[in-house]
Coordinates of C-alpha atoms in Angstrom, one line a residue:
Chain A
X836 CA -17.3 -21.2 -10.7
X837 CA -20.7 -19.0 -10.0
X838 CA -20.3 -15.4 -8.8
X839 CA -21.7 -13.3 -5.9
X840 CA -25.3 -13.5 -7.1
X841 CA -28.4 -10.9 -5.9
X842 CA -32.0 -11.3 -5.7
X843 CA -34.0 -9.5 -7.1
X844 CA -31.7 -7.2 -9.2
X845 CA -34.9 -4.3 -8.7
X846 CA -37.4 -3.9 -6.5
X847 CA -39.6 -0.3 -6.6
X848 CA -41.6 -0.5 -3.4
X849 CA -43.9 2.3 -1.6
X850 CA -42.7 4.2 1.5
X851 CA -43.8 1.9 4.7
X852 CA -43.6 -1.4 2.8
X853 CA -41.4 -4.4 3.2
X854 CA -38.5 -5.5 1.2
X855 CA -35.9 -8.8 1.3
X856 CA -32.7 -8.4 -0.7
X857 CA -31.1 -12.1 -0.9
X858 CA -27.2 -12.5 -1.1
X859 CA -25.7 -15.9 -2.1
X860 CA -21.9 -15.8 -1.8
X861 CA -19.1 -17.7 -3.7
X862 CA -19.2 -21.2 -2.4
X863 CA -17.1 -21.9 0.1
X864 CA -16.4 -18.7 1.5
X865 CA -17.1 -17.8 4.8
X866 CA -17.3 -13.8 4.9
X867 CA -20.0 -12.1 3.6
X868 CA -21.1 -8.3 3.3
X869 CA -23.4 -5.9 2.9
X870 CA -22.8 -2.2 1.1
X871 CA -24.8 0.3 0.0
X872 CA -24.6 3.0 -2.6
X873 CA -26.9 5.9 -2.3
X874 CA -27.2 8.8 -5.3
X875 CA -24.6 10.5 -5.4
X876 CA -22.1 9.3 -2.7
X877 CA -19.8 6.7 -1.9
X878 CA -20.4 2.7 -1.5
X879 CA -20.6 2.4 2.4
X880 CA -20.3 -0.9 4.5
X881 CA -23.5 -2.1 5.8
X882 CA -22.2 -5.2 7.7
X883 CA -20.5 -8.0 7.7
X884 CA -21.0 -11.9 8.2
X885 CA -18.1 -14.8 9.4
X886 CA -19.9 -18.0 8.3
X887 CA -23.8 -17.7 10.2
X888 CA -22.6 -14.8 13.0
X889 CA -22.2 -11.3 12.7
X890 CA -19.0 -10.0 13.1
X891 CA -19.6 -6.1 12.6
X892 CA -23.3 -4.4 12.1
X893 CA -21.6 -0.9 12.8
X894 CA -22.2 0.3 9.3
X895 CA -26.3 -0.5 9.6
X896 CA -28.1 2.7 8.9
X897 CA -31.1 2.0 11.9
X898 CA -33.2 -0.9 13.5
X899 CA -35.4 -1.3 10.3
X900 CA -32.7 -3.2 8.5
X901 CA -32.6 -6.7 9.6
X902 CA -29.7 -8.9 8.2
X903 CA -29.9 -12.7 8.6
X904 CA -27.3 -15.3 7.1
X905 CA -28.6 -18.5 9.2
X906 CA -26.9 -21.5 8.3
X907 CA -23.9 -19.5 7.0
X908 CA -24.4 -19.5 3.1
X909 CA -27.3 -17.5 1.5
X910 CA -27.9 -14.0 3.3
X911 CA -31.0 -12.1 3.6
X912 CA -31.1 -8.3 4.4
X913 CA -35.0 -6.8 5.3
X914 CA -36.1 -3.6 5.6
X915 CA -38.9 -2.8 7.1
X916 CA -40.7 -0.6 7.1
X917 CA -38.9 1.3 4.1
X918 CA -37.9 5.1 4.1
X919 CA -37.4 7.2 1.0
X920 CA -33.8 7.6 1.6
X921 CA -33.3 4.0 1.2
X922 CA -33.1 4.3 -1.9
X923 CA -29.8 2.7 -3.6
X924 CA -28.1 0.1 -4.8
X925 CA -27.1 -3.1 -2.2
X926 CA -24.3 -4.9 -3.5
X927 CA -23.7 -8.1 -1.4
X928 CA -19.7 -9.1 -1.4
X929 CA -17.7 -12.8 -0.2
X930 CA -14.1 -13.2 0.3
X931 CA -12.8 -16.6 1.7
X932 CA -10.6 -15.6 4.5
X933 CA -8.5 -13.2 5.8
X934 CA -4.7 -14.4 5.4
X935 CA -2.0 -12.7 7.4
X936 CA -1.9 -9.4 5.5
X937 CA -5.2 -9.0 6.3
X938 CA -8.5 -8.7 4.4
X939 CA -8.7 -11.6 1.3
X940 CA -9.8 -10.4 -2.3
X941 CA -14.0 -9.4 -2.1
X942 CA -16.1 -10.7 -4.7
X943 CA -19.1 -8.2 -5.2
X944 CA -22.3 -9.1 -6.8
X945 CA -24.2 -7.1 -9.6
X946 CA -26.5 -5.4 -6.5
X947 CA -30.0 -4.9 -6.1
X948 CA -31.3 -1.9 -7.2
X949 CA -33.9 -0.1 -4.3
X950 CA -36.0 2.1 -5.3
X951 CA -38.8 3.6 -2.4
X952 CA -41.3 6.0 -3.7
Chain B
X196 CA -13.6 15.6 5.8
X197 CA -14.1 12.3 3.7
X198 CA -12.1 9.1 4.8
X199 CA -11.2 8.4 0.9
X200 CA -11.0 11.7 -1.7
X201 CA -11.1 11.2 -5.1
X202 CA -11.2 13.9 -8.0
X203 CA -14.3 12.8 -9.8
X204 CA -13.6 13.5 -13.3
X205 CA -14.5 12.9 -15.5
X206 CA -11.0 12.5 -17.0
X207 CA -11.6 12.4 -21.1
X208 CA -8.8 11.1 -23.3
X209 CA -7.5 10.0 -26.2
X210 CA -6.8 6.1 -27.0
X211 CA -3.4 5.3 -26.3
X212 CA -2.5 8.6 -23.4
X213 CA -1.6 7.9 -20.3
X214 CA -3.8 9.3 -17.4
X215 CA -3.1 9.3 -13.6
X216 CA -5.9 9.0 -11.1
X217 CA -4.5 10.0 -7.3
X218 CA -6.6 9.4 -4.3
X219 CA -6.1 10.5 -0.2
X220 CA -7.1 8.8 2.6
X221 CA -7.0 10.4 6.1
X222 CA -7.1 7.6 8.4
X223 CA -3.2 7.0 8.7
X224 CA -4.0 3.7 10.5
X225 CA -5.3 2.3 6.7
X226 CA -3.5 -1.0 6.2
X227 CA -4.9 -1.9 2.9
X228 CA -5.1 -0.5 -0.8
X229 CA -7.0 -1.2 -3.8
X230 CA -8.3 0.0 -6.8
X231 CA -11.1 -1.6 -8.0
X232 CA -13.2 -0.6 -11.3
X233 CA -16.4 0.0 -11.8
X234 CA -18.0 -0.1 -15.3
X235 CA -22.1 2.0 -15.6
X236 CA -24.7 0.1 -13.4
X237 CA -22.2 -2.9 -12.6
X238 CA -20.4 -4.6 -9.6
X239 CA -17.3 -3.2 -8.6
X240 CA -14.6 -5.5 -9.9
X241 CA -10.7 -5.7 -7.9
X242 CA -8.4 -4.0 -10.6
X243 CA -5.1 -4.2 -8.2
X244 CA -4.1 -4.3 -4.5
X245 CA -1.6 -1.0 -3.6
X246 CA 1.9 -2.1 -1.9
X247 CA 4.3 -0.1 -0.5
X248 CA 6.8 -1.0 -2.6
X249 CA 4.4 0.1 -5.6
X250 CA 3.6 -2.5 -8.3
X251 CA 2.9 -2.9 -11.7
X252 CA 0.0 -5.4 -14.0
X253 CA 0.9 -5.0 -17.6
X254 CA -0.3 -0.9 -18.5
X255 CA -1.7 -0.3 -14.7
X256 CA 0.7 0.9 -12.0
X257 CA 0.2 1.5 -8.5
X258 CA 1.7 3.7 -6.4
X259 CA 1.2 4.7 -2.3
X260 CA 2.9 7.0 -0.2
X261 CA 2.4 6.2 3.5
X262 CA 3.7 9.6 4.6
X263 CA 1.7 11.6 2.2
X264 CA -1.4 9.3 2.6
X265 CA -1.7 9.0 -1.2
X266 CA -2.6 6.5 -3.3
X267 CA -2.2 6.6 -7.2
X268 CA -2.6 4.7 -10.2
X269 CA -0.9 5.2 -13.9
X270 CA -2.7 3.6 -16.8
X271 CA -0.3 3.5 -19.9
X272 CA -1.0 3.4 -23.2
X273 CA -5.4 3.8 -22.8
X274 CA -7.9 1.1 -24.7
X275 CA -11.5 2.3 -25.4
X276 CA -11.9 -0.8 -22.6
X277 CA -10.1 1.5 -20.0
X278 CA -13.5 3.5 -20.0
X279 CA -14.6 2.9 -16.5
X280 CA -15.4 4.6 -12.8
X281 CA -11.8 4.0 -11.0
X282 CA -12.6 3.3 -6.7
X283 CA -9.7 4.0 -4.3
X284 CA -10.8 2.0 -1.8
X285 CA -9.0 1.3 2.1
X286 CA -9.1 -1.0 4.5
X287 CA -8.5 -0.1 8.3
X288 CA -6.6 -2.7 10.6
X289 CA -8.9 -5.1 12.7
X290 CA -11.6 -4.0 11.0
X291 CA -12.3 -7.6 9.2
X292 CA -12.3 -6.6 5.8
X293 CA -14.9 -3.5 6.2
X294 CA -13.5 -1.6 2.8
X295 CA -13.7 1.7 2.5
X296 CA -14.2 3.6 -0.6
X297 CA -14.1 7.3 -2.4
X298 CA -16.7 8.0 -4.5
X299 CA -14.9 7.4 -7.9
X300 CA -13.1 8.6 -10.9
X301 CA -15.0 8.3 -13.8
X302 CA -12.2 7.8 -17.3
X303 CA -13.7 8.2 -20.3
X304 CA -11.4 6.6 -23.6
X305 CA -11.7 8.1 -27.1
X306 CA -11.2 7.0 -30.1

């Protein structure tokens, strides 16, 4: 069975340009997130997708990051227009569902790595 | 203060000791525990979940203390394989699976 995979697995862009990350999840399962690792600190939740709707955003940095997942199985994540500090890696994760113990197993991809000069 | 504190090595040892990583949390509403592992410029990758009860996968054991908000993990008898950065990550109730994670121990294995 295919992994989490990540498009494109770098991207160096200018400050002010545009940049689409793409997320395609383990088939079949219907959560999907975002996190981000800056330089130097912790991965951080970005958000989170239940099949095509978002179920938590709270962890997106401002209004230029635009997440998408319409349809419910591929995910996109835009920013725009880029900032120097985000700069980072995006790792997109999928987990089937959430059994009653809570949260199932997340799969993480190998990430995108962002760099914005 | 951080919601997930790990010491951040990096730990350096020999092939075959036994090293302890320990990790605190302050949210003492965290329902879930993990470590997951980390190896240079990949994915991270689920090593174990963390019960109460503590449990055990062949040389890894897991350990958390609700009270103390403390999560550990014992790896026995170290492979050169071992060499990895070690996440404590957490997951807070309702929050759908939002993990939370400390920025790493980093284990280095000699031969």
């Amino acid at each position: 069975e295919a992994g989490v995979t990540q498009f494109p697995s770098h991207s160096v862009i200018e400050k002010g340009q545009t940049v689409t990350l793409r997320c395609d999840p383990i088939s079949g399962h219907d959560n999907l997130y975002w996190y981000r690792r800056v330089m130097g600190k912790e991965i951080k939740f970005l958000l989170h997708f239940v099949k095509e709707s978002k179920q938590d955003e709270s962890g997106m940095p401002n209004n230029r990051f635009l997440a998408e997942r319409t349809g419910g199985t591929y995910s996109t994540l835009k920013v725009q227009p880029a900032e120097l500090e985000d700069s980072g890696v995006y790792f997109c994760a999928s987990s089937q569902d959430f059994g009653a113990g809570g949260a199932d197993t997340q799969y993480f991809g190998p990430g995108t790595r962002l760099t914005v000069l | 203060r951080k919601e997930v504190e790990q010491d951040p090595g990096p730990f350096n040892v020999p092939e075959g000791a036994t090293v302890a990583f320990n990790c605190t949390y302050s949210n003492s509403a965290s329902q879930s525990f993990f470590w997951y592992r980390q190896d240079c410029r990949k994915e991270p990758k689920l090593l174990m979940s963390v019960y109460s009860s503590g449990n055990e996968d062949g040389r890894f054991t897991a350990q958390l203390n609700r009270a103390s908000q403390y999560i550990s993990l014992l790896i026995r008898d170290s492979k050169l394989s071992d060499s990895a950065t070690y996440l404590c990550v957490v997951n807070l109730p309702g929050s759908q699976g939002n993990l939370i994670f400390g920025k790493g121990t980093k284990l280095s294995v000699k031969p």
